[in-house]
Amino acid sequence: MTQFTVFGNPIAHSVSPKIHQLFAEQFGLQLSYSRSLSSVANFSGQVAKFFRDGGAGANVTVPFKEHAASLVTHLTPRAKRAGAVNTLIPLGLGQLAGDTTDGFGLCRDLQRLTGEQLPAPTVIVIGGGGAARSIIEPLQAVGSEVVIVNRTRARVEPLRDLFAGLQVMDLTQLALPPQAIRDSAGFILINATSASLQGAELEIHSEWFAGAELVYDMMYGAHAQTFLAQAKRGGARMTADGLGMLVEQAALSFALWHEGLLPNTATVLEALRTSSQS
Ligand code: ATR
């Protein structure tokens, strides 16, 4: 049976195995998809071993997406610009390709949630790690103005040279009420930080939440709740966790591993929502 896995930390509650089983069923395929708890010290060794042992593909999640980009022998152009990899594809002879399907997944989910062809004129992304970087280009490609907001400004300043038109702000600017953006045609606020993993709230003025068309957390389930609860208290009109994005990015990973077979995502998302409520 073909073997797949997802590397991350934490990883115990990842629903990726379930998603890929449901996708495989759609095509009558048999596969095994496991969770691999990793650490900074072990990550590259674990990845090498997995593929040496015949692994057919792997996903990479928090906090190894940037690390994964430095491991592979071939980076797709979009993964190179993102500096992040969430999908590993074996090329044979010990060679590995790295791609990122996160941006595709996010755009598809935002379109589903807002019912619009373009997510929104302006998308404010909080965070500057691999998760944030991997969504900049896909959002720009669908016509959104992207603003990156990070606690450590120095980390995101160089991104301006990589992504034309990218705006950069300090996280402290979100502690104040919005000004320039307040009258704009609409904006989406996305949390791409890992702050929720420590249960930490971000210091954001409630008007940012109340003014957003949609407040979105790229994490899902319990990990998204700190930020989304804060957003609701701040008056957010619509909130969503990243479960839809997870399913959409998984669908493109699946297609990359299975000769372009793109699964139906709506039924899988519904099945996951139903099982998480039961
Ligand atoms: P990932 O690959 O998931 O993006 P990462 O590279 O570790 O993970 O990046 C984590 C992001 O969350 C960073 O933008 C980090 O901000 P810094 O660049 O300033 O470190 C952000 N982050 C994590 N904890 C945070 C917190 N408590 N408050 C604000 N930002 C936080």
GROMACS .gro file of C-alpha atoms and ligand atoms in nm:
model
  309
    1MET     CA    1   0.000   0.000   0.000
    2THR     CA    2   0.134   0.348  -0.076
    3GLN     CA    3   0.250   0.540   0.231
    4PHE     CA    4   0.194   0.906   0.303
    5THR     CA    5   0.247   1.111   0.618
    6VAL     CA    6   0.234   1.459   0.764
    7PHE     CA    7   0.524   1.601   0.967
    8GLY     CA    8   0.449   1.858   1.235
    9ASN     CA    9   0.459   1.949   1.601
   10PRO     CA   10   0.198   1.929   1.744
   11ILE     CA   11   0.046   1.668   1.515
   12ALA     CA   12  -0.171   1.437   1.729
   13HIS     CA   13  -0.497   1.606   1.628
   14SER     CA   14  -0.423   1.648   1.258
   15VAL     CA   15  -0.718   1.549   1.041
   16SER     CA   16  -0.503   1.515   0.728
   17PRO     CA   17  -0.507   1.130   0.750
   18LYS     CA   18  -0.886   1.133   0.747
   19ILE     CA   19  -0.903   1.380   0.458
   20HIS     CA   20  -0.671   1.175   0.241
   21GLN     CA   21  -0.860   0.852   0.320
   22LEU     CA   22  -1.184   1.019   0.210
   23PHE     CA   23  -1.017   1.147  -0.108
   24ALA     CA   24  -0.876   0.801  -0.184
   25GLU     CA   25  -1.222   0.647  -0.144
   26GLN     CA   26  -1.354   0.881  -0.413
   27PHE     CA   27  -1.120   0.715  -0.662
   28GLY     CA   28  -1.124   0.360  -0.518
   29LEU     CA   29  -0.757   0.394  -0.416
   30GLN     CA   30  -0.593   0.227  -0.115
   31LEU     CA   31  -0.341   0.430   0.082
   32SER     CA   32  -0.198   0.467   0.429
   33TYR     CA   33  -0.155   0.820   0.568
   34SER     CA   34   0.010   0.861   0.911
   35ARG     CA   35   0.104   1.145   1.147
   36SER     CA   36   0.475   1.200   1.219
   37LEU     CA   37   0.562   1.399   1.530
   38SER     CA   38   0.887   1.574   1.453
   39SER     CA   39   1.137   1.808   1.617
   40VAL     CA   40   1.384   2.061   1.481
   41ALA     CA   41   1.667   1.818   1.549
   42ASN     CA   42   1.496   1.518   1.388
   43PHE     CA   43   1.302   1.668   1.100
   44SER     CA   44   1.546   1.625   0.813
   45GLY     CA   45   1.648   1.275   0.924
   46GLN     CA   46   1.285   1.166   0.955
   47VAL     CA   47   1.199   1.301   0.611
   48ALA     CA   48   1.498   1.126   0.452
   49LYS     CA   49   1.409   0.797   0.621
   50PHE     CA   50   1.043   0.817   0.523
   51PHE     CA   51   1.131   0.849   0.155
   52ARG     CA   52   1.417   0.596   0.173
   53ASP     CA   53   1.159   0.350   0.306
   54GLY     CA   54   0.942   0.407  -0.001
   55GLY     CA   55   0.712   0.691   0.112
   56ALA     CA   56   0.502   0.818  -0.179
   57GLY     CA   57   0.446   1.172  -0.052
   58ALA     CA   58   0.432   1.385   0.262
   59ASN     CA   59   0.280   1.702   0.395
   60VAL     CA   60   0.462   1.940   0.623
   61THR     CA   61   0.291   2.160   0.876
   62VAL     CA   62   0.376   2.396   1.163
   63PRO     CA   63   0.658   2.468   1.237
   64PHE     CA   64   0.860   2.297   0.962
   65LYS     CA   65   0.742   2.461   0.639
   66GLU     CA   66   1.045   2.685   0.602
   67HIS     CA   67   1.281   2.410   0.709
   68ALA     CA   68   1.128   2.179   0.446
   69ALA     CA   69   1.200   2.435   0.174
   70SER     CA   70   1.569   2.414   0.257
   71LEU     CA   71   1.575   2.034   0.239
   72VAL     CA   72   1.442   1.958  -0.106
   73THR     CA   73   1.641   1.921  -0.426
   74HIS     CA   74   1.373   2.092  -0.642
   75LEU     CA   75   1.148   2.380  -0.537
   76THR     CA   76   0.852   2.486  -0.747
   77PRO     CA   77   0.866   2.859  -0.829
   78ARG     CA   78   0.575   2.936  -0.598
   79ALA     CA   79   0.736   2.744  -0.310
   80LYS     CA   80   1.062   2.924  -0.374
   81ARG     CA   81   0.901   3.266  -0.346
   82ALA     CA   82   0.702   3.154  -0.041
   83GLY     CA   83   1.016   3.012   0.118
   84ALA     CA   84   0.782   2.742   0.244
   85VAL     CA   85   0.690   2.387   0.151
   86ASN     CA   86   0.385   2.192   0.263
   87THR     CA   87   0.400   1.911   0.006
   88LEU     CA   88   0.693   1.677  -0.058
   89ILE     CA   89   0.701   1.468  -0.374
   90PRO     CA   90   0.965   1.198  -0.434
   91LEU     CA   91   1.132   1.219  -0.773
   92GLY     CA   92   1.338   0.900  -0.746
   93LEU     CA   93   1.714   0.857  -0.693
   94GLY     CA   94   1.687   1.031  -0.357
   95GLN     CA   95   1.559   1.354  -0.512
   96LEU     CA   96   1.269   1.542  -0.354
   97ALA     CA   97   1.046   1.815  -0.492
   98GLY     CA   98   0.883   2.070  -0.264
   99ASP     CA   99   0.567   2.262  -0.340
  100THR     CA  100   0.320   2.474  -0.147
  101THR     CA  101  -0.052   2.421  -0.194
  102ASP     CA  102  -0.154   2.646   0.097
  103GLY     CA  103  -0.219   2.959  -0.105
  104PHE     CA  104  -0.436   2.772  -0.353
  105GLY     CA  105  -0.626   2.620  -0.058
  106LEU     CA  106  -0.678   2.952   0.113
  107CYS     CA  107  -0.803   3.131  -0.199
  108ARG     CA  108  -1.049   2.851  -0.274
  109ASP     CA  109  -1.181   2.863   0.080
  110LEU     CA  110  -1.213   3.243   0.088
  111GLN     CA  111  -1.405   3.230  -0.237
  112ARG     CA  112  -1.636   2.965  -0.091
  113LEU     CA  113  -1.696   3.170   0.225
  114THR     CA  114  -1.745   3.510   0.065
  115GLY     CA  115  -1.916   3.384  -0.248
  116GLU     CA  116  -1.695   3.610  -0.453
  117GLN     CA  117  -1.463   3.543  -0.740
  118LEU     CA  118  -1.198   3.755  -0.571
  119PRO     CA  119  -1.164   3.713  -0.194
  120ALA     CA  120  -1.159   4.088  -0.117
  121PRO     CA  121  -0.986   4.404  -0.238
  122THR     CA  122  -0.758   4.401   0.067
  123VAL     CA  123  -0.635   4.106   0.270
  124ILE     CA  124  -0.450   4.176   0.594
  125VAL     CA  125  -0.232   3.884   0.693
  126ILE     CA  126  -0.095   3.871   1.048
  127GLY     CA  127   0.229   3.671   1.067
  128GLY     CA  128   0.555   3.647   0.883
  129GLY     CA  129   0.652   3.281   0.895
  130GLY     CA  130   0.611   3.018   0.628
  131ALA     CA  131   0.234   3.006   0.672
  132ALA     CA  132   0.198   3.377   0.598
  133ARG     CA  133   0.452   3.385   0.316
  134SER     CA  134   0.289   3.099   0.129
  135ILE     CA  135  -0.038   3.286   0.082
  136ILE     CA  136   0.094   3.624  -0.039
  137GLU     CA  137   0.146   3.540  -0.404
  138PRO     CA  138  -0.178   3.345  -0.456
  139LEU     CA  139  -0.377   3.629  -0.299
  140GLN     CA  140  -0.202   3.886  -0.518
  141ALA     CA  141  -0.261   3.665  -0.818
  142VAL     CA  142  -0.638   3.681  -0.767
  143GLY     CA  143  -0.616   4.059  -0.744
  144SER     CA  144  -0.607   4.130  -0.371
  145GLU     CA  145  -0.396   4.399  -0.213
  146VAL     CA  146  -0.193   4.217   0.055
  147VAL     CA  147  -0.078   4.376   0.380
  148ILE     CA  148   0.158   4.173   0.600
  149VAL     CA  149   0.157   4.255   0.970
  150ASN     CA  150   0.418   4.099   1.195
  151ARG     CA  151   0.542   4.129   1.551
  152THR     CA  152   0.899   4.130   1.420
  153ARG     CA  153   0.900   4.379   1.137
  154ALA     CA  154   1.258   4.303   1.033
  155ARG     CA  155   1.150   3.951   0.942
  156VAL     CA  156   0.895   4.067   0.685
  157GLU     CA  157   1.061   4.381   0.549
  158PRO     CA  158   1.265   4.179   0.293
  159LEU     CA  159   0.942   4.032   0.152
  160ARG     CA  160   0.878   4.364  -0.022
  161ASP     CA  161   1.157   4.281  -0.265
  162LEU     CA  162   1.001   3.942  -0.341
  163PHE     CA  163   0.637   4.045  -0.379
  164ALA     CA  164   0.576   4.365  -0.572
  165GLY     CA  165   0.314   4.588  -0.414
  166LEU     CA  166   0.324   4.414  -0.077
  167GLN     CA  167   0.255   4.644   0.217
  168VAL     CA  168   0.419   4.580   0.553
  169MET     CA  169   0.302   4.689   0.896
  170ASP     CA  170   0.402   4.639   1.260
  171LEU     CA  171   0.170   4.437   1.481
  172THR     CA  172   0.159   4.734   1.718
  173GLN     CA  173  -0.029   4.926   1.446
  174LEU     CA  174  -0.323   4.687   1.488
  175ALA     CA  175  -0.346   4.778   1.856
  176LEU     CA  176  -0.476   5.115   1.737
  177PRO     CA  177  -0.806   5.167   1.556
  178PRO     CA  178  -0.780   5.139   1.176
  179GLN     CA  179  -0.753   5.462   0.982
  180ALA     CA  180  -0.655   5.440   0.618
  181ILE     CA  181  -0.829   5.112   0.564
  182ARG     CA  182  -1.149   5.197   0.745
  183ASP     CA  183  -1.327   5.338   0.444
  184SER     CA  184  -1.193   5.091   0.193
  185ALA     CA  185  -1.425   4.869  -0.005
  186GLY     CA  186  -1.379   4.582   0.238
  187PHE     CA  187  -1.106   4.374   0.388
  188ILE     CA  188  -1.042   4.029   0.522
  189LEU     CA  189  -0.829   3.976   0.833
  190ILE     CA  190  -0.629   3.653   0.847
  191ASN     CA  191  -0.435   3.513   1.141
  192ALA     CA  192  -0.131   3.327   1.008
  193THR     CA  193   0.064   3.337   1.335
  194SER     CA  194   0.127   3.046   1.566
  195ALA     CA  195   0.026   3.251   1.872
  196SER     CA  196  -0.286   3.040   1.928
  197LEU     CA  197  -0.071   2.733   1.981
  198GLN     CA  198   0.034   2.895   2.309
  199GLY     CA  199  -0.320   3.015   2.369
  200ALA     CA  200  -0.196   3.374   2.334
  201GLU     CA  201  -0.428   3.650   2.220
  202LEU     CA  202  -0.294   3.918   1.986
  203GLU     CA  203  -0.323   4.282   2.082
  204ILE     CA  204  -0.568   4.399   1.819
  205HIS     CA  205  -0.815   4.685   1.844
  206SER     CA  206  -1.175   4.564   1.817
  207GLU     CA  207  -1.247   4.794   1.521
  208TRP     CA  208  -1.024   4.577   1.304
  209PHE     CA  209  -1.251   4.283   1.380
  210ALA     CA  210  -1.574   4.477   1.346
  211GLY     CA  211  -1.463   4.632   1.016
  212ALA     CA  212  -1.360   4.309   0.847
  213GLU     CA  213  -1.582   4.135   0.595
  214LEU     CA  214  -1.440   3.808   0.729
  215VAL     CA  215  -1.199   3.718   1.010
  216TYR     CA  216  -1.014   3.398   0.931
  217ASP     CA  217  -0.768   3.179   1.122
  218MET     CA  218  -0.544   2.954   0.917
  219MET     CA  219  -0.544   2.703   1.203
  220TYR     CA  220  -0.850   2.490   1.265
  221GLY     CA  221  -1.044   2.342   1.553
  222ALA     CA  222  -0.932   2.426   1.906
  223HIS     CA  223  -0.617   2.603   1.786
  224ALA     CA  224  -0.821   2.862   1.599
  225GLN     CA  225  -1.054   2.937   1.886
  226THR     CA  226  -0.840   3.185   2.082
  227PHE     CA  227  -0.824   3.426   1.790
  228LEU     CA  228  -1.176   3.368   1.660
  229ALA     CA  229  -1.330   3.412   2.006
  230GLN     CA  230  -1.138   3.739   2.037
  231ALA     CA  231  -1.268   3.842   1.695
  232LYS     CA  232  -1.629   3.765   1.788
  233ARG     CA  233  -1.598   3.964   2.110
  234GLY     CA  234  -1.463   4.248   1.898
  235GLY     CA  235  -1.774   4.240   1.678
  236ALA     CA  236  -1.663   4.033   1.378
  237ARG     CA  237  -1.947   3.978   1.130
  238MET     CA  238  -1.817   3.648   0.998
  239THR     CA  239  -1.543   3.420   1.130
  240ALA     CA  240  -1.399   3.096   0.997
  241ASP     CA  241  -1.126   2.857   1.093
  242GLY     CA  242  -0.888   2.701   0.842
  243LEU     CA  243  -1.060   2.364   0.806
  244GLY     CA  244  -1.184   2.454   0.458
  245MET     CA  245  -0.836   2.565   0.359
  246LEU     CA  246  -0.693   2.243   0.498
  247VAL     CA  247  -0.925   2.037   0.279
  248GLU     CA  248  -0.854   2.249  -0.029
  249GLN     CA  249  -0.476   2.244   0.012
  250ALA     CA  250  -0.495   1.869   0.074
  251ALA     CA  251  -0.687   1.825  -0.253
  252LEU     CA  252  -0.406   1.988  -0.452
  253SER     CA  253  -0.142   1.783  -0.264
  254PHE     CA  254  -0.345   1.472  -0.351
  255ALA     CA  255  -0.351   1.574  -0.717
  256LEU     CA  256   0.028   1.628  -0.713
  257TRP     CA  257   0.079   1.276  -0.578
  258HIS     CA  258  -0.187   1.105  -0.794
  259GLU     CA  259  -0.128   1.222  -1.148
  260GLY     CA  260  -0.360   1.519  -1.134
  261LEU     CA  261  -0.665   1.354  -0.975
  262LEU     CA  262  -0.844   1.645  -0.804
  263PRO     CA  263  -1.091   1.522  -0.540
  264ASN     CA  264  -1.430   1.668  -0.454
  265THR     CA  265  -1.375   1.885  -0.145
  266ALA     CA  266  -1.729   1.989  -0.050
  267THR     CA  267  -1.837   1.641   0.061
  268VAL     CA  268  -1.517   1.593   0.261
  269LEU     CA  269  -1.551   1.927   0.439
  270GLU     CA  270  -1.910   1.841   0.526
  271ALA     CA  271  -1.808   1.498   0.659
  272LEU     CA  272  -1.539   1.656   0.879
  273ARG     CA  273  -1.772   1.921   1.017
  274THR     CA  274  -2.036   1.659   1.093
  275SER     CA  275  -1.791   1.427   1.269
  276SER     CA  276  -1.642   1.712   1.477
  277GLN     CA  277  -1.992   1.800   1.601
  278SER     CA  278  -2.082   1.444   1.696
  279ATR     P1  279   0.481   2.903   1.037
  279ATR     O1  280   0.570   2.815   0.954
  279ATR     O2  281   0.355   2.834   1.079
  279ATR     O3  282   0.452   3.034   0.976
  279ATR     P2  283   0.677   3.025   1.211
  279ATR     O4  284   0.775   3.036   1.100
  279ATR     O5  285   0.724   2.976   1.345
  279ATR     O6  286   0.559   2.925   1.177
  279ATR     O7  287   0.608   3.169   1.227
  279ATR     C1  288   0.524   3.197   1.333
  279ATR     C2  289   0.461   3.335   1.317
  279ATR     O8  290   0.376   3.360   1.429
  279ATR     C3  291   0.561   3.449   1.313
  279ATR     O9  292   0.509   3.551   1.233
  279ATR     C4  293   0.563   3.494   1.461
  279ATR    O10  294   0.602   3.628   1.477
  279ATR     P3  295   0.759   3.667   1.483
  279ATR    O11  296   0.809   3.667   1.340
  279ATR    O12  297   0.759   3.801   1.544
  279ATR    O13  298   0.824   3.562   1.569
  279ATR     C5  299   0.418   3.480   1.495
  279ATR     N1  300   0.390   3.467   1.637
  279ATR     C6  301   0.407   3.356   1.715
  279ATR     N2  302   0.368   3.381   1.842
  279ATR     C7  303   0.325   3.509   1.845
  279ATR     C8  304   0.271   3.594   1.946
  279ATR     N3  305   0.252   3.551   2.072
  279ATR     N4  306   0.236   3.720   1.912
  279ATR     C9  307   0.251   3.765   1.786
  279ATR     N5  308   0.303   3.690   1.685
  279ATR    C10  309   0.338   3.564   1.713
   0.00000   0.00000   0.00000
